Structure formats: structure tokens, C-alpha cells
PDB file of C-alpha atoms in Angstrom:
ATOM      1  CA  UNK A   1      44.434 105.029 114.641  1.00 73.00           C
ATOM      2  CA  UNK A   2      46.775 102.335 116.249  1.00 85.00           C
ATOM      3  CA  UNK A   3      47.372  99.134 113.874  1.00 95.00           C
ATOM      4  CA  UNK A   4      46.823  96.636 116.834  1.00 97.00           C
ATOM      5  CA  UNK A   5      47.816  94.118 114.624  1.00 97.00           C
ATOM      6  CA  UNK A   6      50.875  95.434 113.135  1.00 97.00           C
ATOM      7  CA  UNK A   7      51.674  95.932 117.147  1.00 97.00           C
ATOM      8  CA  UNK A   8      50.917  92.561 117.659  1.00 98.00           C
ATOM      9  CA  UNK A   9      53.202  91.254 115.468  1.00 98.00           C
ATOM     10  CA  UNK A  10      56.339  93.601 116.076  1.00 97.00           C
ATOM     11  CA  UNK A  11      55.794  93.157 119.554  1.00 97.00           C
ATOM     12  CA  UNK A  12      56.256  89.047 118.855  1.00 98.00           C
ATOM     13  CA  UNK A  13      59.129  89.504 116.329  1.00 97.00           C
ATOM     14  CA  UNK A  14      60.708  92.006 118.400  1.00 97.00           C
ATOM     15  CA  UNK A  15      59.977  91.349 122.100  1.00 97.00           C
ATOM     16  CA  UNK A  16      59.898  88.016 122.569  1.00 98.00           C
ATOM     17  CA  UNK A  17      61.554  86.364 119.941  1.00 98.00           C
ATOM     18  CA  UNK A  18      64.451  88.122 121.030  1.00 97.00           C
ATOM     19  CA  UNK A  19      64.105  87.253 124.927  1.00 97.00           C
ATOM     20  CA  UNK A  20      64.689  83.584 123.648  1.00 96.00           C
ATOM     21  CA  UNK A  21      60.961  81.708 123.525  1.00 98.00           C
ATOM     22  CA  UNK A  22      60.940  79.866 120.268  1.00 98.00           C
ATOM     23  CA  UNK A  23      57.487  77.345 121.486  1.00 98.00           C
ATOM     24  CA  UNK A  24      55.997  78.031 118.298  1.00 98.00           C
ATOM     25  CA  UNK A  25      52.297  77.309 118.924  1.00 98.00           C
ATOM     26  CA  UNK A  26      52.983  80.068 121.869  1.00 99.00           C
ATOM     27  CA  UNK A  27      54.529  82.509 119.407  1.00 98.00           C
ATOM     28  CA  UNK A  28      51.623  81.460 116.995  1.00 98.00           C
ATOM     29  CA  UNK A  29      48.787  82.146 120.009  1.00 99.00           C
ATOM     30  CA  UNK A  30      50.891  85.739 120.789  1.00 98.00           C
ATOM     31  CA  UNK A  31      50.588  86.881 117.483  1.00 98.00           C
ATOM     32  CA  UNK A  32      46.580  85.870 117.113  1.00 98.00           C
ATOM     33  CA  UNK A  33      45.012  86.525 120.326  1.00 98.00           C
ATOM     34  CA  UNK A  34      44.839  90.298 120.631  1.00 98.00           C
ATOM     35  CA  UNK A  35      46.049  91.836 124.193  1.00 98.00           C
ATOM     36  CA  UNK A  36      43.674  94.793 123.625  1.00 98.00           C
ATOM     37  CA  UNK A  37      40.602  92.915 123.622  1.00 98.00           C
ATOM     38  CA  UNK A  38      41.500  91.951 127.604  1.00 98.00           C
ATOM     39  CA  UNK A  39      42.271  95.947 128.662  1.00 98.00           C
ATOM     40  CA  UNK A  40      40.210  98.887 129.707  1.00 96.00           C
ATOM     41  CA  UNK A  41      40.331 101.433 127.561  1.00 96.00           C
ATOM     42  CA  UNK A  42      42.881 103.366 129.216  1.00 96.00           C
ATOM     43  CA  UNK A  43      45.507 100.724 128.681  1.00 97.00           C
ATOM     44  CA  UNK A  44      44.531  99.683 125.241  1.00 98.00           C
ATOM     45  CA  UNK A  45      47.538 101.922 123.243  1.00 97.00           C
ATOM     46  CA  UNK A  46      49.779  99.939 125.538  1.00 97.00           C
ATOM     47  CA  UNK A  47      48.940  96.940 124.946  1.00 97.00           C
ATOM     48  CA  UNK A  48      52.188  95.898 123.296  1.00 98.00           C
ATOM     49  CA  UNK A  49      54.382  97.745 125.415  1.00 96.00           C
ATOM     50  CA  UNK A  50      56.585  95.477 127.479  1.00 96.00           C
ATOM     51  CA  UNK A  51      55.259  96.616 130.401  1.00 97.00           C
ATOM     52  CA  UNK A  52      52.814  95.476 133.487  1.00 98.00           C
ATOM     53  CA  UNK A  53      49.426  97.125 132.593  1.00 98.00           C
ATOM     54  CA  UNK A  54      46.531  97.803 135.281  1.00 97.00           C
ATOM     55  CA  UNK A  55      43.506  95.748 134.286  1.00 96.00           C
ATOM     56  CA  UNK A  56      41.287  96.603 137.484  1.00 95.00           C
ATOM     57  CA  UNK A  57      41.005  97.022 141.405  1.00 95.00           C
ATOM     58  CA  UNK A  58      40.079  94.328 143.794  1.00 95.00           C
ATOM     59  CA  UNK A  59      36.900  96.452 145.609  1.00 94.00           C
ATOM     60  CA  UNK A  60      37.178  95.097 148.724  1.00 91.00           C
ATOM     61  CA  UNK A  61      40.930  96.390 149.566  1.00 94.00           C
ATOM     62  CA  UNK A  62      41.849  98.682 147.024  1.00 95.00           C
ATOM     63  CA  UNK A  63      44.475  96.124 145.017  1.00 97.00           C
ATOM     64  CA  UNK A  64      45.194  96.576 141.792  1.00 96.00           C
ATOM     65  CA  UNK A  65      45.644  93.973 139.456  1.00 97.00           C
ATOM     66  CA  UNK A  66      47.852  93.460 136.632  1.00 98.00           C
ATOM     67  CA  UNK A  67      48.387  91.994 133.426  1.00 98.00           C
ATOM     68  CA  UNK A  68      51.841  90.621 133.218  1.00 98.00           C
ATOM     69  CA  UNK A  69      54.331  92.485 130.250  1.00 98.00           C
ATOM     70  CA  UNK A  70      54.499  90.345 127.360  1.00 98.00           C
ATOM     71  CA  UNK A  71      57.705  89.111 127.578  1.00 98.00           C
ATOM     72  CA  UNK A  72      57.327  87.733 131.153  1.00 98.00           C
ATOM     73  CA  UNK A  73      54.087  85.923 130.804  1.00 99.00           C
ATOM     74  CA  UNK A  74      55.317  84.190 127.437  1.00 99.00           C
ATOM     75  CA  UNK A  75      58.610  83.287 129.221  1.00 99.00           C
ATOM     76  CA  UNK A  76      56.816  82.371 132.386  1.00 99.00           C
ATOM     77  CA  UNK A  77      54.103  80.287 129.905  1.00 99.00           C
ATOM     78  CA  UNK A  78      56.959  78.360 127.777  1.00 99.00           C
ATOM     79  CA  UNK A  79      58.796  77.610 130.930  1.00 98.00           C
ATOM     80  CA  UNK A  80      56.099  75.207 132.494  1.00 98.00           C
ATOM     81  CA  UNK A  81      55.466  73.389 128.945  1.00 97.00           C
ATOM     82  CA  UNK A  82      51.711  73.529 128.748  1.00 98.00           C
ATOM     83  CA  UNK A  83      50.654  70.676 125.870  1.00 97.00           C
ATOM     84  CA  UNK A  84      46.864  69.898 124.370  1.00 98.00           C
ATOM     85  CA  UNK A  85      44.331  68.477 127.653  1.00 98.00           C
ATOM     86  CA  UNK A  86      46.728  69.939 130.470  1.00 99.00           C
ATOM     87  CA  UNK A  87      44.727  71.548 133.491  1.00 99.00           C
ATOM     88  CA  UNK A  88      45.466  75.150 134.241  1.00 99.00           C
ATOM     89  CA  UNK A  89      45.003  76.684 137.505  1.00 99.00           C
ATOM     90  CA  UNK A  90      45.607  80.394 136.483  1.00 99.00           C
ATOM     91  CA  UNK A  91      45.796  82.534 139.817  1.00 99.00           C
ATOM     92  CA  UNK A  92      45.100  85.994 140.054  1.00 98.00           C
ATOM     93  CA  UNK A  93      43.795  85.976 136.016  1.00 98.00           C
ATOM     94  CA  UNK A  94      42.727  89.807 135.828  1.00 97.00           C
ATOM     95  CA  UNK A  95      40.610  90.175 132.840  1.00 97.00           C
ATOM     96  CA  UNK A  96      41.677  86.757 131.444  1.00 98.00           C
ATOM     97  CA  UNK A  97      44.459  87.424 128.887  1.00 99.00           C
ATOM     98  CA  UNK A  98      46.849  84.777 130.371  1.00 99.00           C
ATOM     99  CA  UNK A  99      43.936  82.552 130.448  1.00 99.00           C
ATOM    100  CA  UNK A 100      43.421  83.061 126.919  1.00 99.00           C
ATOM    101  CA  UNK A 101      46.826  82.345 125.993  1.00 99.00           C
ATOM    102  CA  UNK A 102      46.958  78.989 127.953  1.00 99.00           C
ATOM    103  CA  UNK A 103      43.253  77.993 126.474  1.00 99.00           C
ATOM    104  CA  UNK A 104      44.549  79.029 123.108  1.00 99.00           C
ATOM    105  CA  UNK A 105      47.337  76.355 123.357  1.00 99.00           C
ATOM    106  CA  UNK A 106      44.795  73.608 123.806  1.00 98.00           C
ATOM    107  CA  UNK A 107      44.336  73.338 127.822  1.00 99.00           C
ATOM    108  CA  UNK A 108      41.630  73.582 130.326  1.00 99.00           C
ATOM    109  CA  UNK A 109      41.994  76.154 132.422  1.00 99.00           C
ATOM    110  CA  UNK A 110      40.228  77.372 135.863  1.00 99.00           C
ATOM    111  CA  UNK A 111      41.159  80.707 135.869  1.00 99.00           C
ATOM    112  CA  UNK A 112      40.660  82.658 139.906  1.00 99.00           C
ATOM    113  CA  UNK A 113      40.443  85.989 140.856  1.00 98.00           C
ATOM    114  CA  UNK A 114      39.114  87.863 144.110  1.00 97.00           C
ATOM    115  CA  UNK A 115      36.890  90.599 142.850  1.00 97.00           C
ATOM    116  CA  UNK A 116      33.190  89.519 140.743  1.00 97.00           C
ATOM    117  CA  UNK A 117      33.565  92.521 138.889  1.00 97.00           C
ATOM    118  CA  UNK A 118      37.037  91.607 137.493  1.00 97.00           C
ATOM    119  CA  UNK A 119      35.826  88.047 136.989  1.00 98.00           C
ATOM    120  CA  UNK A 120      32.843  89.474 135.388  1.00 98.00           C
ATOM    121  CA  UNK A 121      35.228  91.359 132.777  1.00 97.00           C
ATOM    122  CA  UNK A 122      37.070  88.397 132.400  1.00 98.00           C
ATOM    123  CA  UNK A 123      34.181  86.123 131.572  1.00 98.00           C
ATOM    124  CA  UNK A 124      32.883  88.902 128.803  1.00 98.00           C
ATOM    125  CA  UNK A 125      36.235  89.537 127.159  1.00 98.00           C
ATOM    126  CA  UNK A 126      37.224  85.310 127.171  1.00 99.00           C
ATOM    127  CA  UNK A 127      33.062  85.296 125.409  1.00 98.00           C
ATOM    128  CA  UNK A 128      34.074  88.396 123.236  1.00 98.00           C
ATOM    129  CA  UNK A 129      37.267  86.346 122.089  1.00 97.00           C
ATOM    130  CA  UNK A 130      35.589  82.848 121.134  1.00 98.00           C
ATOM    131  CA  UNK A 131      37.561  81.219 124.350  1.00 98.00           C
ATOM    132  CA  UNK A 132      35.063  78.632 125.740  1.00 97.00           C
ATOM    133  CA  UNK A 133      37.409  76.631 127.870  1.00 98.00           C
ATOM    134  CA  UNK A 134      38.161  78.691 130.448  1.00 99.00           C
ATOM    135  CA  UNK A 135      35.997  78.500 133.795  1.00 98.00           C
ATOM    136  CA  UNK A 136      36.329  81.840 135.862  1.00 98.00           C
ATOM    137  CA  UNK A 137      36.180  81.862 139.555  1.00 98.00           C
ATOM    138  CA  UNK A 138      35.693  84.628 141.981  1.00 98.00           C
ATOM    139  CA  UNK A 139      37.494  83.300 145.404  1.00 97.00           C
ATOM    140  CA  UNK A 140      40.310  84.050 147.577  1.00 97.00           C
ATOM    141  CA  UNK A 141      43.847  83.339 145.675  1.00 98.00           C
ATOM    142  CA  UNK A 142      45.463  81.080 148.381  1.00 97.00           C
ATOM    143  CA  UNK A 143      42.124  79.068 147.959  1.00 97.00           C
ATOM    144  CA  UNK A 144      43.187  78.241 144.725  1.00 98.00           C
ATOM    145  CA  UNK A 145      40.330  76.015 143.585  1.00 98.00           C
ATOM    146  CA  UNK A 146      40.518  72.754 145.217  1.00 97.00           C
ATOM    147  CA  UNK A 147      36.825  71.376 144.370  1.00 96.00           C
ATOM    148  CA  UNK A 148      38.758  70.979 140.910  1.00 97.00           C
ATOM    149  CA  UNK A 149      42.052  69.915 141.612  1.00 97.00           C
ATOM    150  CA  UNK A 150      44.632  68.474 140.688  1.00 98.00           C
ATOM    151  CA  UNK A 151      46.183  70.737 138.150  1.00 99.00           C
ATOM    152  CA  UNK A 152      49.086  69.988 135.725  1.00 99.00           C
ATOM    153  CA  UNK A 153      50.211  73.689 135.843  1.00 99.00           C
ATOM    154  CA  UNK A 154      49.614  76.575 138.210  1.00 99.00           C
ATOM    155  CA  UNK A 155      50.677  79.756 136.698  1.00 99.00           C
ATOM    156  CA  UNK A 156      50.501  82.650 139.350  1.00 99.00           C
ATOM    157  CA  UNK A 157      50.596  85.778 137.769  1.00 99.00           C
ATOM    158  CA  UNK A 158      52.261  88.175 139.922  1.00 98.00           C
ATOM    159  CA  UNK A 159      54.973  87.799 142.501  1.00 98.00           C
ATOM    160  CA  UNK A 160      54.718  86.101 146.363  1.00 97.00           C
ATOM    161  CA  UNK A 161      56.864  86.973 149.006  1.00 96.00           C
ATOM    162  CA  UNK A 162      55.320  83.434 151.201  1.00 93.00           C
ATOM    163  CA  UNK A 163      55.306  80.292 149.896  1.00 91.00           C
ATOM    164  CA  UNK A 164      51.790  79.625 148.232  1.00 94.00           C
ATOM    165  CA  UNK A 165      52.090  75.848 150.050  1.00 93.00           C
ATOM    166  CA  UNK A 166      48.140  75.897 149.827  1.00 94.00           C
ATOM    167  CA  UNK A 167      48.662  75.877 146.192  1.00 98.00           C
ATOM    168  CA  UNK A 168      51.481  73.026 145.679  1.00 97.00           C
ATOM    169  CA  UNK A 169      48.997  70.649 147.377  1.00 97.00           C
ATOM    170  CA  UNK A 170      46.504  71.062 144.106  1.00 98.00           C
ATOM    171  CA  UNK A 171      49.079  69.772 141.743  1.00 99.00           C
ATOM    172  CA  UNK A 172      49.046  66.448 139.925  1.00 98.00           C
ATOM    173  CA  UNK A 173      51.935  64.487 140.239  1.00 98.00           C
ATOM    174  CA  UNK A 174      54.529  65.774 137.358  1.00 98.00           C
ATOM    175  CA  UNK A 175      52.752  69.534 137.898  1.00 98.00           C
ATOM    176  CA  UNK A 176      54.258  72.426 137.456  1.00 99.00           C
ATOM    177  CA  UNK A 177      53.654  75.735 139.498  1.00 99.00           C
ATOM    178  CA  UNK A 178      55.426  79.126 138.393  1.00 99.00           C
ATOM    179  CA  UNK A 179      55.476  82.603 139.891  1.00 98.00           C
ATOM    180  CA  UNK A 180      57.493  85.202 140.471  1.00 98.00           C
ATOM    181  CA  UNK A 181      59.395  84.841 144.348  1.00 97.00           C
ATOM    182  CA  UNK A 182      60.447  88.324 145.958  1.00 95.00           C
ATOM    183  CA  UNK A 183      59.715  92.127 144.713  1.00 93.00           C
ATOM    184  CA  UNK A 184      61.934  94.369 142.751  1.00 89.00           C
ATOM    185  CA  UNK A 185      66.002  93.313 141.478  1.00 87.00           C
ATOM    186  CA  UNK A 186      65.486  90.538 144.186  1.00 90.00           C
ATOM    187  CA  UNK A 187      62.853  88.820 142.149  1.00 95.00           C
ATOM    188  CA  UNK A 188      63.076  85.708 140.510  1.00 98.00           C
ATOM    189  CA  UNK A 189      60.792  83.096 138.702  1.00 98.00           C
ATOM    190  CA  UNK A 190      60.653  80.324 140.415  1.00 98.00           C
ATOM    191  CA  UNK A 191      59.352  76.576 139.000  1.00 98.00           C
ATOM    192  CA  UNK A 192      57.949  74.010 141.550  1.00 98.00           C
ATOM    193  CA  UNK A 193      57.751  70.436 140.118  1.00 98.00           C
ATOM    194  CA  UNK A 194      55.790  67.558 142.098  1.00 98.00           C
ATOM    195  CA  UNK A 195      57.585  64.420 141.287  1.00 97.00           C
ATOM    196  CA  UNK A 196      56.591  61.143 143.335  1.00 96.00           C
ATOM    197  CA  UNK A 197      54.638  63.458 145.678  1.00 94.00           C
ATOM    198  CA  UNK A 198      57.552  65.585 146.096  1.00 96.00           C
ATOM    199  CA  UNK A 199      57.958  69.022 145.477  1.00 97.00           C
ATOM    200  CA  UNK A 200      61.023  70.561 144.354  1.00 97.00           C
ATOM    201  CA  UNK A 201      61.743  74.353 142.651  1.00 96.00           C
ATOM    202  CA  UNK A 202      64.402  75.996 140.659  1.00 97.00           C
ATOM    203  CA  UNK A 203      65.263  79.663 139.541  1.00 97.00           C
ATOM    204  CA  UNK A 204      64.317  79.911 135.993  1.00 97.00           C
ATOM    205  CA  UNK A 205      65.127  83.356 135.347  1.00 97.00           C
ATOM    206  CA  UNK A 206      65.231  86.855 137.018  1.00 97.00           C
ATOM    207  CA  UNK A 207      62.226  89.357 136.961  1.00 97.00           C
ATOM    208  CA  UNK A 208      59.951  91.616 138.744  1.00 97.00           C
ATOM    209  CA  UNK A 209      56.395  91.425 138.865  1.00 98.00           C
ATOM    210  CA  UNK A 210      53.510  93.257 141.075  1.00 97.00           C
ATOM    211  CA  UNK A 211      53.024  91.643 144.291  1.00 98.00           C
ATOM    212  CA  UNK A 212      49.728  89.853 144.911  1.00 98.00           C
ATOM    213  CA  UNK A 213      48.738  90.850 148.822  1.00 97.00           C
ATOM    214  CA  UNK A 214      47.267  87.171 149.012  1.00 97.00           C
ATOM    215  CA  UNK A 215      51.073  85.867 149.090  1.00 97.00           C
ATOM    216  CA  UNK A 216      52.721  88.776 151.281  1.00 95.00           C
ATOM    217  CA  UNK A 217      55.199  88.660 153.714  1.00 87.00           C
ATOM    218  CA  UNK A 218      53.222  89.383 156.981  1.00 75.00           C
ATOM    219  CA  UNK A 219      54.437  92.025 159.155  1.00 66.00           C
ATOM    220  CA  UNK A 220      56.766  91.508 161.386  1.00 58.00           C
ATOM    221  CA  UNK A 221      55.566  91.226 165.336  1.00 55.00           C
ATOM    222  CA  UNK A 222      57.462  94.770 166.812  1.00 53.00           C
ATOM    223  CA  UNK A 223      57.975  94.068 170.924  1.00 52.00           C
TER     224      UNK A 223
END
């Protein structure tokens, strides 16, 4: 049988130690909250795997959804500085690992998806895992969740090819919005800061991620 802690930990001291994220209360929270618990049971022995893992399908349109490889999302996490009493706006959650993380650090987090079912499994395995503040939301991902804006962060968790502008508008002033921009070698994660009601981004690093339809490139119009 698979020591999921034993993975847990190599997976920290080996993964993402070494891809440079020293935040320790994010290495402790990495090394704690188990990735397993926030799989189906297909995915479970790869749950420390550096790798993007299928957590369910958005019914309506046949999407999948992903959990983010380890590295990424604790790269991605470190990078917008979450501290104790920041608001989360976690976009495209899945079954609520990422949510987990950033509610493990000490936030507040609203955590959206498109599908009930896949909120459904995120609500039971956030429950399951003693998280209790997280609030998950079934509604379109450009929608973000306005009713409860403004946000200090807005982690998407996937890649966009379009700007998610409908998104920037729900941070705070000093927020901080990360995703992944563009598919494949071209990707790269991007940081959007609002600062005196302006928003301005940087490249942070290079990476790939699965594209979220929501924030696709729409066709272009063929004469």
C-alpha cells in the first residue's frame, strides 16, 4: 500500500524545495494537507506526481478539470503572498485542493467552479479535511463572484488565452491576480497587481497549464 505520507513529504523535500519556494508556512501546509484526500480514486497513486491530475468533467460541455502539479500551484501560491485574513477568489477550484492550501495559510477564500457536482465534491472533501473557511460556488468562471468582492488575491487555476478583465475589476486595491497566459512552451504565469486603481502585470515564470474554455481565444471570423 502507498505511504501517502512518506509521498507527501518527498514530494515537498524533493519537488518543490528544489523549484525555489522557501514560504515556510506554505511548505508547512504542503506537507500536512494531503493531495489524495481532494482526488478520485483513479488519480489517488498520483497524487504526488508533478503532474496535472483530472479531478472531474464539467457536465454541461464535456471539460475536464484539473488539479494543478504541485510544483506550479505552490509556485503560483508563494508568488501572490497570501498572509492571515486575505480574501481568496479561487477560480476554477476542482475538488478544492488549492482552496485548501490557501485556507490552510489563514485566508478566506470563495472558491468557484461551473459544474454542482464538482462543487459538491469539493464541499465534501474541504468537510472531510476540517477546512471550514472556504465558501464553494457553482457559477460561470468569468462571473467570478462579484456579490463578494473585492478580493486581495485571485488565483486562477489553469491557463487563459483572453484577458479575464471581468475578473481584475473584483480586486481590492493592492490585489493580486495570477494565472497562467497562453497554452503549451508559450505559456507563462502572469501577476496582475491593482495599485491606485491601476492594474499592471508581470511574467513571473514560464509554465503550462490546461486551458479553462471560460478564458479561450474565440475563433477567428473566416470570410
Amino acid at each position: 500500500m502507498l505511504d501517502f505520507a512518506d509521498a507527501r513529504r518527498r514530494m515537498v523535500h524533493n519537488q518543490i524545495r528544489t523549484a525555489d519556494v522557501t514560504h515556510r508556512p506554505l511548505l508547512s501546509v504542503l506537507e500536512e494537507l494531503p493531495r489524495e484526500a481532494f482526488l478520485p480514486e483513479p488519480a489517488k497513486p498520483f497524487a504526488y506526481s508533478d503532474q496535472h491530475l483530472e479531478t472531474g468533467r464539467i457536465e454541461a460541455t464535456g471539460e475536464l478539470r484539473y488539479s494543478l502539479a504541485p510544483v506550479l500551484l505552490a509556485r503560483m501560491v508563494q508568488a501572490v503572498e497570501p498572509v492571515p485574513g486575505c480574501k481568496v477568489l479561487h477560480i476554477a477550484c476542482g475538488t478544492g485542493y488549492g482552496s485548501a492550501v490557501f485556507a490552510n495559510l489563514g485566508a478566506q477564500v470563495v472558491a468557484v467552479d461551473e459544474d454542482p457536482k464538482i462543487i459538491a465534491s469539493a464541499r465534501a472533501a474541504l468537510a472531510a479535511a476540517g477546512v471550514t473557511t472556504v465558501t464553494a460556488l457553482a457559477a460561470p468562471l468569468a462571473e467570478g463572484a462579484k456579490s463578494q468582492a473585492p478580493f486581495d488575491v485571485i488565483f486562477i487555476e489553469g491557463a487563459y488565452q483572453q484577458e479575464p478583465a471581468s475578473l481584475t475589476t473584483q480586486l481590492a486595491e493592492g490585489g493580486r491576480l495570477i494565472g497562467v497566459n497562453g497554452l503549451g512552451r508559450a505559456g507563462q504565469v502572469m501577476l496582475q497587481v491593482k495599485s491606485a486603481g491601476v492594474i499592471t502585470g508581470r511574467s513571473v515564470f514560464d509554465a503550462s497549464a490546461p486551458l479553462l474554455a471560460a478564458f479561450a481565444k474565440a475563433p477567428a471570423f473566416a470570410f
